[in-house]
mmCIF file with all atom_site columns, N, CA and C in Angstrom:
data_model
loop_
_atom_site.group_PDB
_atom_site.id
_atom_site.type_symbol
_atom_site.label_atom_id
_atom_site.label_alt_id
_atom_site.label_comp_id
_atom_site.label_asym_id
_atom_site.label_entity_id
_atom_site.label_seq_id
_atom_site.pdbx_PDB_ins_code
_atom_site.Cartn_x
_atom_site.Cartn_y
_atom_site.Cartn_z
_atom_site.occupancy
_atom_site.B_iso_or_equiv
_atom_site.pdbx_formal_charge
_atom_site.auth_seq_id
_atom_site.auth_comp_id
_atom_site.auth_asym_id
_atom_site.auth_atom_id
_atom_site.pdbx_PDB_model_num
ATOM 1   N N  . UNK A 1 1  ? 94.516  95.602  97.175  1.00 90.00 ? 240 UNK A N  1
ATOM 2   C CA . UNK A 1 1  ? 94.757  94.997  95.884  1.00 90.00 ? 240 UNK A CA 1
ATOM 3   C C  . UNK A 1 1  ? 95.824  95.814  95.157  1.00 90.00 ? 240 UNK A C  1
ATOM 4   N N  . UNK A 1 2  ? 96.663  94.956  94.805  1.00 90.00 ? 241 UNK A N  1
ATOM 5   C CA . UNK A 1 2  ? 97.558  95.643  93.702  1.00 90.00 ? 241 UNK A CA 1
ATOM 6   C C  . UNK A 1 2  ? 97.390  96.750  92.356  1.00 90.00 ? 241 UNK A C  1
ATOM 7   N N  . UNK A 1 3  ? 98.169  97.607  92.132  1.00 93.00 ? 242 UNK A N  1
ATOM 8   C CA . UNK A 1 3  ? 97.033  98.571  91.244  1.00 93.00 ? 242 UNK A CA 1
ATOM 9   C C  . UNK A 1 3  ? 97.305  97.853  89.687  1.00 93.00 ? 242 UNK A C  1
ATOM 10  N N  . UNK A 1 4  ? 98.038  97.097  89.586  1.00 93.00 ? 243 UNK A N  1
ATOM 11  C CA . UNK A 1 4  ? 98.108  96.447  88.410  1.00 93.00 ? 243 UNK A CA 1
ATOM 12  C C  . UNK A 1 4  ? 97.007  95.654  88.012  1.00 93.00 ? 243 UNK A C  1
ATOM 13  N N  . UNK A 1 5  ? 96.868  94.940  89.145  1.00 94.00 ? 244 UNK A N  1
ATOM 14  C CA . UNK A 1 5  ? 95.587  93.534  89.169  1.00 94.00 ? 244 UNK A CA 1
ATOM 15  C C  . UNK A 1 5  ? 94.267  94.556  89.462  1.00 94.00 ? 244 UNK A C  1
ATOM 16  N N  . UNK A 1 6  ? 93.749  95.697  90.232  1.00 96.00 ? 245 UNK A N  1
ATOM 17  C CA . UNK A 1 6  ? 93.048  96.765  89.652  1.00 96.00 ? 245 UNK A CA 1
ATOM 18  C C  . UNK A 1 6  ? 92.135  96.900  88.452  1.00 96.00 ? 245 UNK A C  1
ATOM 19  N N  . UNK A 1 7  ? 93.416  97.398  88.272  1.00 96.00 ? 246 UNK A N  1
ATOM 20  C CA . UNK A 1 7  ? 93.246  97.956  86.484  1.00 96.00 ? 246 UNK A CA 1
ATOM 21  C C  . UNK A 1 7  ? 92.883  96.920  85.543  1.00 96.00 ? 246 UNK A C  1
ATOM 22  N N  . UNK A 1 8  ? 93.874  95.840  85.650  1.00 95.00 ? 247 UNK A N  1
ATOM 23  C CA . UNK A 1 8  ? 93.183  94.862  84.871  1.00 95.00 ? 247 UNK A CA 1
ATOM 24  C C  . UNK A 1 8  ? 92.009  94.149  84.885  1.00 95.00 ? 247 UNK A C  1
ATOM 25  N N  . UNK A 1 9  ? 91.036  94.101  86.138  1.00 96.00 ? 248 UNK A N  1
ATOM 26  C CA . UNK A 1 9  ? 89.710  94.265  86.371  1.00 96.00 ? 248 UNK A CA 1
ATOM 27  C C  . UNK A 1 9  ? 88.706  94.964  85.724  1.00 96.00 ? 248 UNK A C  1
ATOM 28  N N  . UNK A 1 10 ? 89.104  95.947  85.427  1.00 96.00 ? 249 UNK A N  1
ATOM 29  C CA . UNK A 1 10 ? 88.816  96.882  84.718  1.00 96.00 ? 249 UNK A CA 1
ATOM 30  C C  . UNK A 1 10 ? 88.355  96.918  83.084  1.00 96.00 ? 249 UNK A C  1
ATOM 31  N N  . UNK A 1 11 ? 87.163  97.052  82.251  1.00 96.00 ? 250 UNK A N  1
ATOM 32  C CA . UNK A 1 11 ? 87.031  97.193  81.124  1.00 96.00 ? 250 UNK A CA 1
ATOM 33  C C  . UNK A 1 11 ? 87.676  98.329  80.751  1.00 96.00 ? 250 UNK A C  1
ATOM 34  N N  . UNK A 1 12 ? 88.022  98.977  79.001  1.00 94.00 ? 251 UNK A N  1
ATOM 35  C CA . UNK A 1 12 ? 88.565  99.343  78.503  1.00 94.00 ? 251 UNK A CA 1
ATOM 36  C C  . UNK A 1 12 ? 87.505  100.832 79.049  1.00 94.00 ? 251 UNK A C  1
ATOM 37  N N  . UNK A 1 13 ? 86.387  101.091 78.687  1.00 96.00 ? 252 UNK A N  1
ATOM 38  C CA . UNK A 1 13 ? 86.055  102.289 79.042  1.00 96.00 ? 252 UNK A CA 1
ATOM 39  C C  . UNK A 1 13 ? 85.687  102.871 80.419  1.00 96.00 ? 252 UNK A C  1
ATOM 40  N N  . UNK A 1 14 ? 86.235  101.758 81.507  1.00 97.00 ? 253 UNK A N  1
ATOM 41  C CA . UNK A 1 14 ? 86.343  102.097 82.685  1.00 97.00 ? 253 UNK A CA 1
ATOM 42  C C  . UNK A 1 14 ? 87.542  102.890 83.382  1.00 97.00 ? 253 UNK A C  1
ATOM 43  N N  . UNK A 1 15 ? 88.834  101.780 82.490  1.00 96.00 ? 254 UNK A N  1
ATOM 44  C CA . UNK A 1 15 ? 89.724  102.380 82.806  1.00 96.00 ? 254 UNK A CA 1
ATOM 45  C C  . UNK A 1 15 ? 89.921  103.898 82.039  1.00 96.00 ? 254 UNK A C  1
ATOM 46  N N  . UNK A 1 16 ? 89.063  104.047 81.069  1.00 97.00 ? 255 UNK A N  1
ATOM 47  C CA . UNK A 1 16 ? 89.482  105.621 80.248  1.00 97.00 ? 255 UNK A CA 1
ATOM 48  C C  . UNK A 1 16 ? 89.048  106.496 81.107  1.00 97.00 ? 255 UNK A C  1
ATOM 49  N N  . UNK A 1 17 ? 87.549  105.843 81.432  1.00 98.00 ? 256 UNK A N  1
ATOM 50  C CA . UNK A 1 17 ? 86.609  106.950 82.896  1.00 98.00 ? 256 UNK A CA 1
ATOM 51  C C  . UNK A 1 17 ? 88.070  107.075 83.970  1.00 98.00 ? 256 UNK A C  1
ATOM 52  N N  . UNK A 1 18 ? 88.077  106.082 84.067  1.00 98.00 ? 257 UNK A N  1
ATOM 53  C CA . UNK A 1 18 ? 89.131  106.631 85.570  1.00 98.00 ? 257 UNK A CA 1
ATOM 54  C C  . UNK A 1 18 ? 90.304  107.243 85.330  1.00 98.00 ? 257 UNK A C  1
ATOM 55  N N  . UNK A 1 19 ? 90.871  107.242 84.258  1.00 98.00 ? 258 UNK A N  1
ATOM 56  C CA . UNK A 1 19 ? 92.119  107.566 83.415  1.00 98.00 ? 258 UNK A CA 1
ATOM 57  C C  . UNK A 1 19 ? 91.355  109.657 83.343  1.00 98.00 ? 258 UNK A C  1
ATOM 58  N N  . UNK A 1 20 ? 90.696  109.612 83.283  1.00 98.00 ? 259 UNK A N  1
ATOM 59  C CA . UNK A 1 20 ? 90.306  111.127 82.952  1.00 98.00 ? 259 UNK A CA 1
ATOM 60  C C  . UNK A 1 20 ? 90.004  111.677 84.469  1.00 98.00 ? 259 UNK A C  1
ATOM 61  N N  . UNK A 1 21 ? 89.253  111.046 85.338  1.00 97.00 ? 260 UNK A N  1
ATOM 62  C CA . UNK A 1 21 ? 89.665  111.104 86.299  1.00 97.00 ? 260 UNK A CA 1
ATOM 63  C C  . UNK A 1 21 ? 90.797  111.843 87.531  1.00 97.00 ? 260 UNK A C  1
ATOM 64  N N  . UNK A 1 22 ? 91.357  111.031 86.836  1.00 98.00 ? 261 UNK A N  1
ATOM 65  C CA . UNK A 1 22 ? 92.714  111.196 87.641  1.00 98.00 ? 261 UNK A CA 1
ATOM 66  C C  . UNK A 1 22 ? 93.800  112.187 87.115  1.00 98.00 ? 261 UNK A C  1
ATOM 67  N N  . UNK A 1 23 ? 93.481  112.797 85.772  1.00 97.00 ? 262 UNK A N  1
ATOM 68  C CA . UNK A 1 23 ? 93.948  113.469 85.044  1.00 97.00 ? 262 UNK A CA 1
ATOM 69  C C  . UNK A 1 23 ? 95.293  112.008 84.287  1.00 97.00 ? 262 UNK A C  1
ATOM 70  N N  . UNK A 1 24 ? 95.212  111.654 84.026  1.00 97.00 ? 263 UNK A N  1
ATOM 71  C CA . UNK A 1 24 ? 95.836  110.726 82.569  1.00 97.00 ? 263 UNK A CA 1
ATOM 72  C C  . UNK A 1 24 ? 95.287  110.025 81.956  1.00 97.00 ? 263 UNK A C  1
ATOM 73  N N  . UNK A 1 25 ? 95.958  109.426 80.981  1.00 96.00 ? 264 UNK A N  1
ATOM 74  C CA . UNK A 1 25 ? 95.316  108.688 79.743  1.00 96.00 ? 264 UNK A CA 1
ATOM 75  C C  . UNK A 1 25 ? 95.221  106.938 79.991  1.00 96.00 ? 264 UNK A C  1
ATOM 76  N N  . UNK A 1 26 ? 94.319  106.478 79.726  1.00 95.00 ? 265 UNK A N  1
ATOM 77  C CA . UNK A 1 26 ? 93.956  105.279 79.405  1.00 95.00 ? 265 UNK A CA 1
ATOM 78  C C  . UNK A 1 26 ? 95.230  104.473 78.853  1.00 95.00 ? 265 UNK A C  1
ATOM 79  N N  . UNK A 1 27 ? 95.559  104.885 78.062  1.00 94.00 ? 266 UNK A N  1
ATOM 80  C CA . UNK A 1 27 ? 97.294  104.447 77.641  1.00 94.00 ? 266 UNK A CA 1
ATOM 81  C C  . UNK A 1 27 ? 98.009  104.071 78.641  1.00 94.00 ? 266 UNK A C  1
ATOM 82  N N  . UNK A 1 28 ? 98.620  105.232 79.194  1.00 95.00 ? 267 UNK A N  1
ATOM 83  C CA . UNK A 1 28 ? 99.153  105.410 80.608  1.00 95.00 ? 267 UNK A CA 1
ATOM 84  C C  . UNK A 1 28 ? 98.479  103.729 81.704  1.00 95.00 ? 267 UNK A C  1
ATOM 85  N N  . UNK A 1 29 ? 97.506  104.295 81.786  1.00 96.00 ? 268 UNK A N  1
ATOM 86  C CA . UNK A 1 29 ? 97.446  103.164 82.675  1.00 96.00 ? 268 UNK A CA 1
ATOM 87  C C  . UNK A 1 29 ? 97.128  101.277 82.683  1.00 96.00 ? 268 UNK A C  1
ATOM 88  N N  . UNK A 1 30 ? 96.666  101.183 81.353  1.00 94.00 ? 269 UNK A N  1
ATOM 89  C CA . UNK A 1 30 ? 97.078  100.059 80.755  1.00 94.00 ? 269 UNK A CA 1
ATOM 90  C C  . UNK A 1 30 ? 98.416  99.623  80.727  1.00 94.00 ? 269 UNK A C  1
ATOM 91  N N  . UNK A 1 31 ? 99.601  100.613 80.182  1.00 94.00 ? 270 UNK A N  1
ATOM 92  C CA . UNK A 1 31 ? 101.207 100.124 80.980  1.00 94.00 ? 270 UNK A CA 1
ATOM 93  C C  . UNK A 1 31 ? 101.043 99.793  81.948  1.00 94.00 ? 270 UNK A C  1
ATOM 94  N N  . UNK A 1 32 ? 100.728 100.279 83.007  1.00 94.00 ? 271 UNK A N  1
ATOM 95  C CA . UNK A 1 32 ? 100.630 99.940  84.352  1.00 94.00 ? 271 UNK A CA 1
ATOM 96  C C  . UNK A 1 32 ? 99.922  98.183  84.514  1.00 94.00 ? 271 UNK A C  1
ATOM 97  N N  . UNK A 1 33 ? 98.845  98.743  83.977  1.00 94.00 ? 272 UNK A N  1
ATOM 98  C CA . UNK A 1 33 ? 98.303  96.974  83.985  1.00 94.00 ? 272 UNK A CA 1
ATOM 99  C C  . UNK A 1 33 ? 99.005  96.029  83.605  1.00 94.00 ? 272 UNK A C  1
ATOM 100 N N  . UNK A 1 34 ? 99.511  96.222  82.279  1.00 93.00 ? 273 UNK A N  1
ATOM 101 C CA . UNK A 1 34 ? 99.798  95.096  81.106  1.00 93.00 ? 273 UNK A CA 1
ATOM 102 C C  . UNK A 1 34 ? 101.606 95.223  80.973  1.00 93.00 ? 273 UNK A C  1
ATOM 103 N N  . UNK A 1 35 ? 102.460 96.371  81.324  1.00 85.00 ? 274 UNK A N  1
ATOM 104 C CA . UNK A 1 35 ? 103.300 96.475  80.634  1.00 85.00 ? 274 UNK A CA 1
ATOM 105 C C  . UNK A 1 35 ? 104.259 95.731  81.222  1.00 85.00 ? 274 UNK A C  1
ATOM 106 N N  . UNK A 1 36 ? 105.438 95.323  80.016  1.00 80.00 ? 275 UNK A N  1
ATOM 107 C CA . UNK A 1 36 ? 106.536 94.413  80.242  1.00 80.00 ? 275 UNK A CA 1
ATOM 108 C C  . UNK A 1 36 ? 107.645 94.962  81.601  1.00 80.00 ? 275 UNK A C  1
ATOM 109 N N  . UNK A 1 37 ? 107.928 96.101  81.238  1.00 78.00 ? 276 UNK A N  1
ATOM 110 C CA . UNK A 1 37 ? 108.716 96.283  82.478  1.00 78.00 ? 276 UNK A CA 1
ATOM 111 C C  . UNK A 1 37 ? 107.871 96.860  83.559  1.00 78.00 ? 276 UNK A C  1
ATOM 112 N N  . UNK A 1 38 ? 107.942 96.910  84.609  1.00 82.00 ? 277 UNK A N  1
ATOM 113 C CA . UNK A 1 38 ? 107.457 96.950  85.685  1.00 82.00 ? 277 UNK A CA 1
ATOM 114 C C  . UNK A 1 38 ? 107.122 98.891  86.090  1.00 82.00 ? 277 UNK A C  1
ATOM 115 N N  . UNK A 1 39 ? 105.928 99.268  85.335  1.00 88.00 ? 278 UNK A N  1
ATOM 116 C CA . UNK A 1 39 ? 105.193 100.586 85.188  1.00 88.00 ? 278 UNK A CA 1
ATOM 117 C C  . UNK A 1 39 ? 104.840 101.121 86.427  1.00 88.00 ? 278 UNK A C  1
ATOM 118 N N  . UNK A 1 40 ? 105.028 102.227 87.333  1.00 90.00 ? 279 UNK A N  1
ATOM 119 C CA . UNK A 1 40 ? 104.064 102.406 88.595  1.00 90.00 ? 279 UNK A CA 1
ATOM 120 C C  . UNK A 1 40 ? 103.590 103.719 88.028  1.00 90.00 ? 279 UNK A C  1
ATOM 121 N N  . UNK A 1 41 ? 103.075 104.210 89.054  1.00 95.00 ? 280 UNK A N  1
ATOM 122 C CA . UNK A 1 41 ? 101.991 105.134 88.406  1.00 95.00 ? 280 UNK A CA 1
ATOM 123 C C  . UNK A 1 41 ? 103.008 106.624 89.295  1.00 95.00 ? 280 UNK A C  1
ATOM 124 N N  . UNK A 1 42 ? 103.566 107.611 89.386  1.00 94.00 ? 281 UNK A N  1
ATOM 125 C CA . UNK A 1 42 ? 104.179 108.594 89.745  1.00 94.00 ? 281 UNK A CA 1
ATOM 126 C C  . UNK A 1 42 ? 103.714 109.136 91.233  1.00 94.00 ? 281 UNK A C  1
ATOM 127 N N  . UNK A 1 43 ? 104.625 109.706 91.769  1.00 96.00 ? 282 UNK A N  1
ATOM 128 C CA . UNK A 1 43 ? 103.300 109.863 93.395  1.00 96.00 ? 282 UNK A CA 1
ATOM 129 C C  . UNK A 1 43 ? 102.127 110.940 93.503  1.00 96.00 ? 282 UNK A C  1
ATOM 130 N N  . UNK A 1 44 ? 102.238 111.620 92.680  1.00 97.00 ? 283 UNK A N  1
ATOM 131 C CA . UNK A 1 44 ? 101.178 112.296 92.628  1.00 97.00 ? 283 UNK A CA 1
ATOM 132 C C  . UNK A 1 44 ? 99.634  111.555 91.907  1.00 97.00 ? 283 UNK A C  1
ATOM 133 N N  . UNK A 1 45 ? 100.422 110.615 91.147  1.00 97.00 ? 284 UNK A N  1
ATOM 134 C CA . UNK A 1 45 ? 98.968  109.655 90.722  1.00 97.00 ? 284 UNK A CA 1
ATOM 135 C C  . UNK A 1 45 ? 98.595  108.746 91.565  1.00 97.00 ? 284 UNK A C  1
ATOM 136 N N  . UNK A 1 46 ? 99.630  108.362 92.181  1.00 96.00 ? 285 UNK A N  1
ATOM 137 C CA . UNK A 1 46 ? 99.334  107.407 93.223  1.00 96.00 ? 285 UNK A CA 1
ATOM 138 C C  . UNK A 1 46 ? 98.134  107.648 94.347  1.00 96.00 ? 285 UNK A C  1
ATOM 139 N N  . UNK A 1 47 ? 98.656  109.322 94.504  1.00 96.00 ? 286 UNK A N  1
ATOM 140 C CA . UNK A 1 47 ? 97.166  109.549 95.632  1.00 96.00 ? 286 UNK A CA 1
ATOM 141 C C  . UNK A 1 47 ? 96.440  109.748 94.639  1.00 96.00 ? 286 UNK A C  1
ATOM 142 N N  . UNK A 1 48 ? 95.981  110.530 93.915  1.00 97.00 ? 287 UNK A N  1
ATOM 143 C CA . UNK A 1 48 ? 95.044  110.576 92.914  1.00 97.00 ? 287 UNK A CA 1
ATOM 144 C C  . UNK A 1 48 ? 94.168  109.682 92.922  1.00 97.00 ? 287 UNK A C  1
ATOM 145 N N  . UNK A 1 49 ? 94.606  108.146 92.670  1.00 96.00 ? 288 UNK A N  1
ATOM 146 C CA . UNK A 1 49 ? 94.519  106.937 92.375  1.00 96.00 ? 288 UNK A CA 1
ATOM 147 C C  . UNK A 1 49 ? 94.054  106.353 93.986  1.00 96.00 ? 288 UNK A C  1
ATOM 148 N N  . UNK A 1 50 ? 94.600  106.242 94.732  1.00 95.00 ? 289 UNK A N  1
ATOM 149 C CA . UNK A 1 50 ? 94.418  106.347 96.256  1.00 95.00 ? 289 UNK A CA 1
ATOM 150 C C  . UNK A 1 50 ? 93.085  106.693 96.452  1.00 95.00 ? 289 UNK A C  1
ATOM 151 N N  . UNK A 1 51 ? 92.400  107.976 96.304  1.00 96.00 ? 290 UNK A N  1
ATOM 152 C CA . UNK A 1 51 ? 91.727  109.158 96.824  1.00 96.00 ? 290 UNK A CA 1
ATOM 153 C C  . UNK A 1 51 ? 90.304  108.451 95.602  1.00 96.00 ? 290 UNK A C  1
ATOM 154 N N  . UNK A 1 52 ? 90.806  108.426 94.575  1.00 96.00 ? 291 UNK A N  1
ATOM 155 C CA . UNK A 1 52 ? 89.742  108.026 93.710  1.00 96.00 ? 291 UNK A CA 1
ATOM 156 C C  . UNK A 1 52 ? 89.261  106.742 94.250  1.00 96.00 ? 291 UNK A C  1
ATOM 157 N N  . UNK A 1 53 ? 89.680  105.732 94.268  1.00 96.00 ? 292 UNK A N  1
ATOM 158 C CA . UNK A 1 53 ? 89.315  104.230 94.564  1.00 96.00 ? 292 UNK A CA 1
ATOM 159 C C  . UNK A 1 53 ? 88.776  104.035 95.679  1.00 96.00 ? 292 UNK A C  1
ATOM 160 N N  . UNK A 1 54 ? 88.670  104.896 96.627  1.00 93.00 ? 293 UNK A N  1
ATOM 161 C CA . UNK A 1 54 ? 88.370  105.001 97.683  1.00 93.00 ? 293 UNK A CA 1
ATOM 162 C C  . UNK A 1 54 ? 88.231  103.778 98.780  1.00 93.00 ? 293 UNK A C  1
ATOM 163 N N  . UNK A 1 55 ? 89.633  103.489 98.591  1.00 86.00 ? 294 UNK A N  1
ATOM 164 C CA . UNK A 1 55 ? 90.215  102.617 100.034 1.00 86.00 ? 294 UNK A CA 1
ATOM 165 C C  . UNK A 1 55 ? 90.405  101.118 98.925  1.00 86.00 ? 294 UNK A C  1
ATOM 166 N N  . UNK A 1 56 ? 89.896  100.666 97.483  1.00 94.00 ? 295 UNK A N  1
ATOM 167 C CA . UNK A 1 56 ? 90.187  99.460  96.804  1.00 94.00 ? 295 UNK A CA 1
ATOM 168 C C  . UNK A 1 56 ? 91.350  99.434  96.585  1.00 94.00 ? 295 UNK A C  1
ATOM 169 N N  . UNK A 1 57 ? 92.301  100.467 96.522  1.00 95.00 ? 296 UNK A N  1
ATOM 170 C CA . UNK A 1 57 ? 93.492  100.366 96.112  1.00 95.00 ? 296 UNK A CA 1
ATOM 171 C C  . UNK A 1 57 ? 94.357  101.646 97.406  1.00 95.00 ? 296 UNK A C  1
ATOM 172 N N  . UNK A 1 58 ? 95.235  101.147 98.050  1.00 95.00 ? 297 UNK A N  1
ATOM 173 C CA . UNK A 1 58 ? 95.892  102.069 98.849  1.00 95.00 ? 297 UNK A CA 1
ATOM 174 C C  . UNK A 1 58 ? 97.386  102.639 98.288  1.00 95.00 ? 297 UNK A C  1
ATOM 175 N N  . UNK A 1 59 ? 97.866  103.416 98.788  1.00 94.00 ? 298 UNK A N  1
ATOM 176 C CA . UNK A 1 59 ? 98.925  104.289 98.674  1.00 94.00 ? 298 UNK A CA 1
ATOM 177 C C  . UNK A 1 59 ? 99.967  102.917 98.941  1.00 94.00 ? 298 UNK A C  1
ATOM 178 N N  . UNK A 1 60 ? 100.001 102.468 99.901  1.00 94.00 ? 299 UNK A N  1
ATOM 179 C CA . UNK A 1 60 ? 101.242 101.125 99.750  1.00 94.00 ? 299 UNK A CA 1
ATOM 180 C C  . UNK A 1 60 ? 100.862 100.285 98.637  1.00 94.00 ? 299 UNK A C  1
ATOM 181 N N  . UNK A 1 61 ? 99.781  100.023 97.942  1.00 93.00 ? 300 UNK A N  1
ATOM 182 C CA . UNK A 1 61 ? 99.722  98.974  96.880  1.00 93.00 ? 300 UNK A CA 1
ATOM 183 C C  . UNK A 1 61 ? 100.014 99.646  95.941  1.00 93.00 ? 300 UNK A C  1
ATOM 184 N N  . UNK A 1 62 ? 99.703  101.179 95.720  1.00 93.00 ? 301 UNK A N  1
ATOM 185 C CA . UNK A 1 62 ? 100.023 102.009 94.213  1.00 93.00 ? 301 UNK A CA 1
ATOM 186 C C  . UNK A 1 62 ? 101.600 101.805 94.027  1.00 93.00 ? 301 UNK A C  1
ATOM 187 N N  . UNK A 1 63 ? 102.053 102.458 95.063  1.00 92.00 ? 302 UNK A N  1
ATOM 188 C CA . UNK A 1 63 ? 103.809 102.579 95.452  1.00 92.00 ? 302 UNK A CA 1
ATOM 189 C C  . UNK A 1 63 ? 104.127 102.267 96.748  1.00 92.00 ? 302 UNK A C  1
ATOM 190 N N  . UNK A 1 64 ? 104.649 100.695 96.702  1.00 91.00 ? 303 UNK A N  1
ATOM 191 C CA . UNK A 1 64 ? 104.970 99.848  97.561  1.00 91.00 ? 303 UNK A CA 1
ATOM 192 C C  . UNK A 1 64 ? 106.282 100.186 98.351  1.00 91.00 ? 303 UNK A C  1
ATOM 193 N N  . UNK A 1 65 ? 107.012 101.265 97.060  1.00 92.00 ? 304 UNK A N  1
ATOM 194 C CA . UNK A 1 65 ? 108.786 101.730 97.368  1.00 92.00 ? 304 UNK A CA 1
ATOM 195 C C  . UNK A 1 65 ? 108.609 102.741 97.975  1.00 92.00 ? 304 UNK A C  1
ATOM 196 N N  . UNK A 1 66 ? 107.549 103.633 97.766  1.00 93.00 ? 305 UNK A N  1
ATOM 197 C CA . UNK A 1 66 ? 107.279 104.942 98.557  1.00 93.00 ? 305 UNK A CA 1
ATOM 198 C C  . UNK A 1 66 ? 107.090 104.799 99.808  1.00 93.00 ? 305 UNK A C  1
ATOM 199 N N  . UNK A 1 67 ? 105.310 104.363 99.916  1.00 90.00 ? 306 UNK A N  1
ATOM 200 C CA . UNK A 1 67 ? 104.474 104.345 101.348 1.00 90.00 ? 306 UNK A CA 1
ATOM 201 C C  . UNK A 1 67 ? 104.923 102.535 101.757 1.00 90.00 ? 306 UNK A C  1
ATOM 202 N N  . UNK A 1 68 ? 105.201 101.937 101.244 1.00 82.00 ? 307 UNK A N  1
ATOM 203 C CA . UNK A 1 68 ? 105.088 100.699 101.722 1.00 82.00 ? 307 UNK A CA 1
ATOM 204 C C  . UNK A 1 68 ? 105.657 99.958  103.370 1.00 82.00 ? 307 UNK A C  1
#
């Protein structure tokens, strides 16, 4: 699954849980969900994000330009 469509799954204090998580902010990753220009998450969040989700979201869906 895409980490955009993810996140937007996601209630507001889920994504903060996972946002602390991963070491960033709830902010942060709502761009990612919601934002107008096209937000990815940096590669070090990406595994973060990867490693946390544990296999719902992969390293090619975080960053498609990286691992894809």
């Amino acid at each position: 699954m895409k980490i955009n469509l993810y996140l937007k799954s996601l209630s507001l204090s889920e994504r903060d849980e996972l946002a602390h998580k991963v070491g960033t902010t709830g902010r942060y990753l709502s761009r990612i969900a919601y934002g107008r220009m096209k937000v990815l998450p940096g590669p070090k969040l990406s595994i973060k994000l990867a490693e946390e989700l544990n296999g719902d979201v992969s390293l090619a869906e975080c960053r498609p330009d990286i691992w894809g």
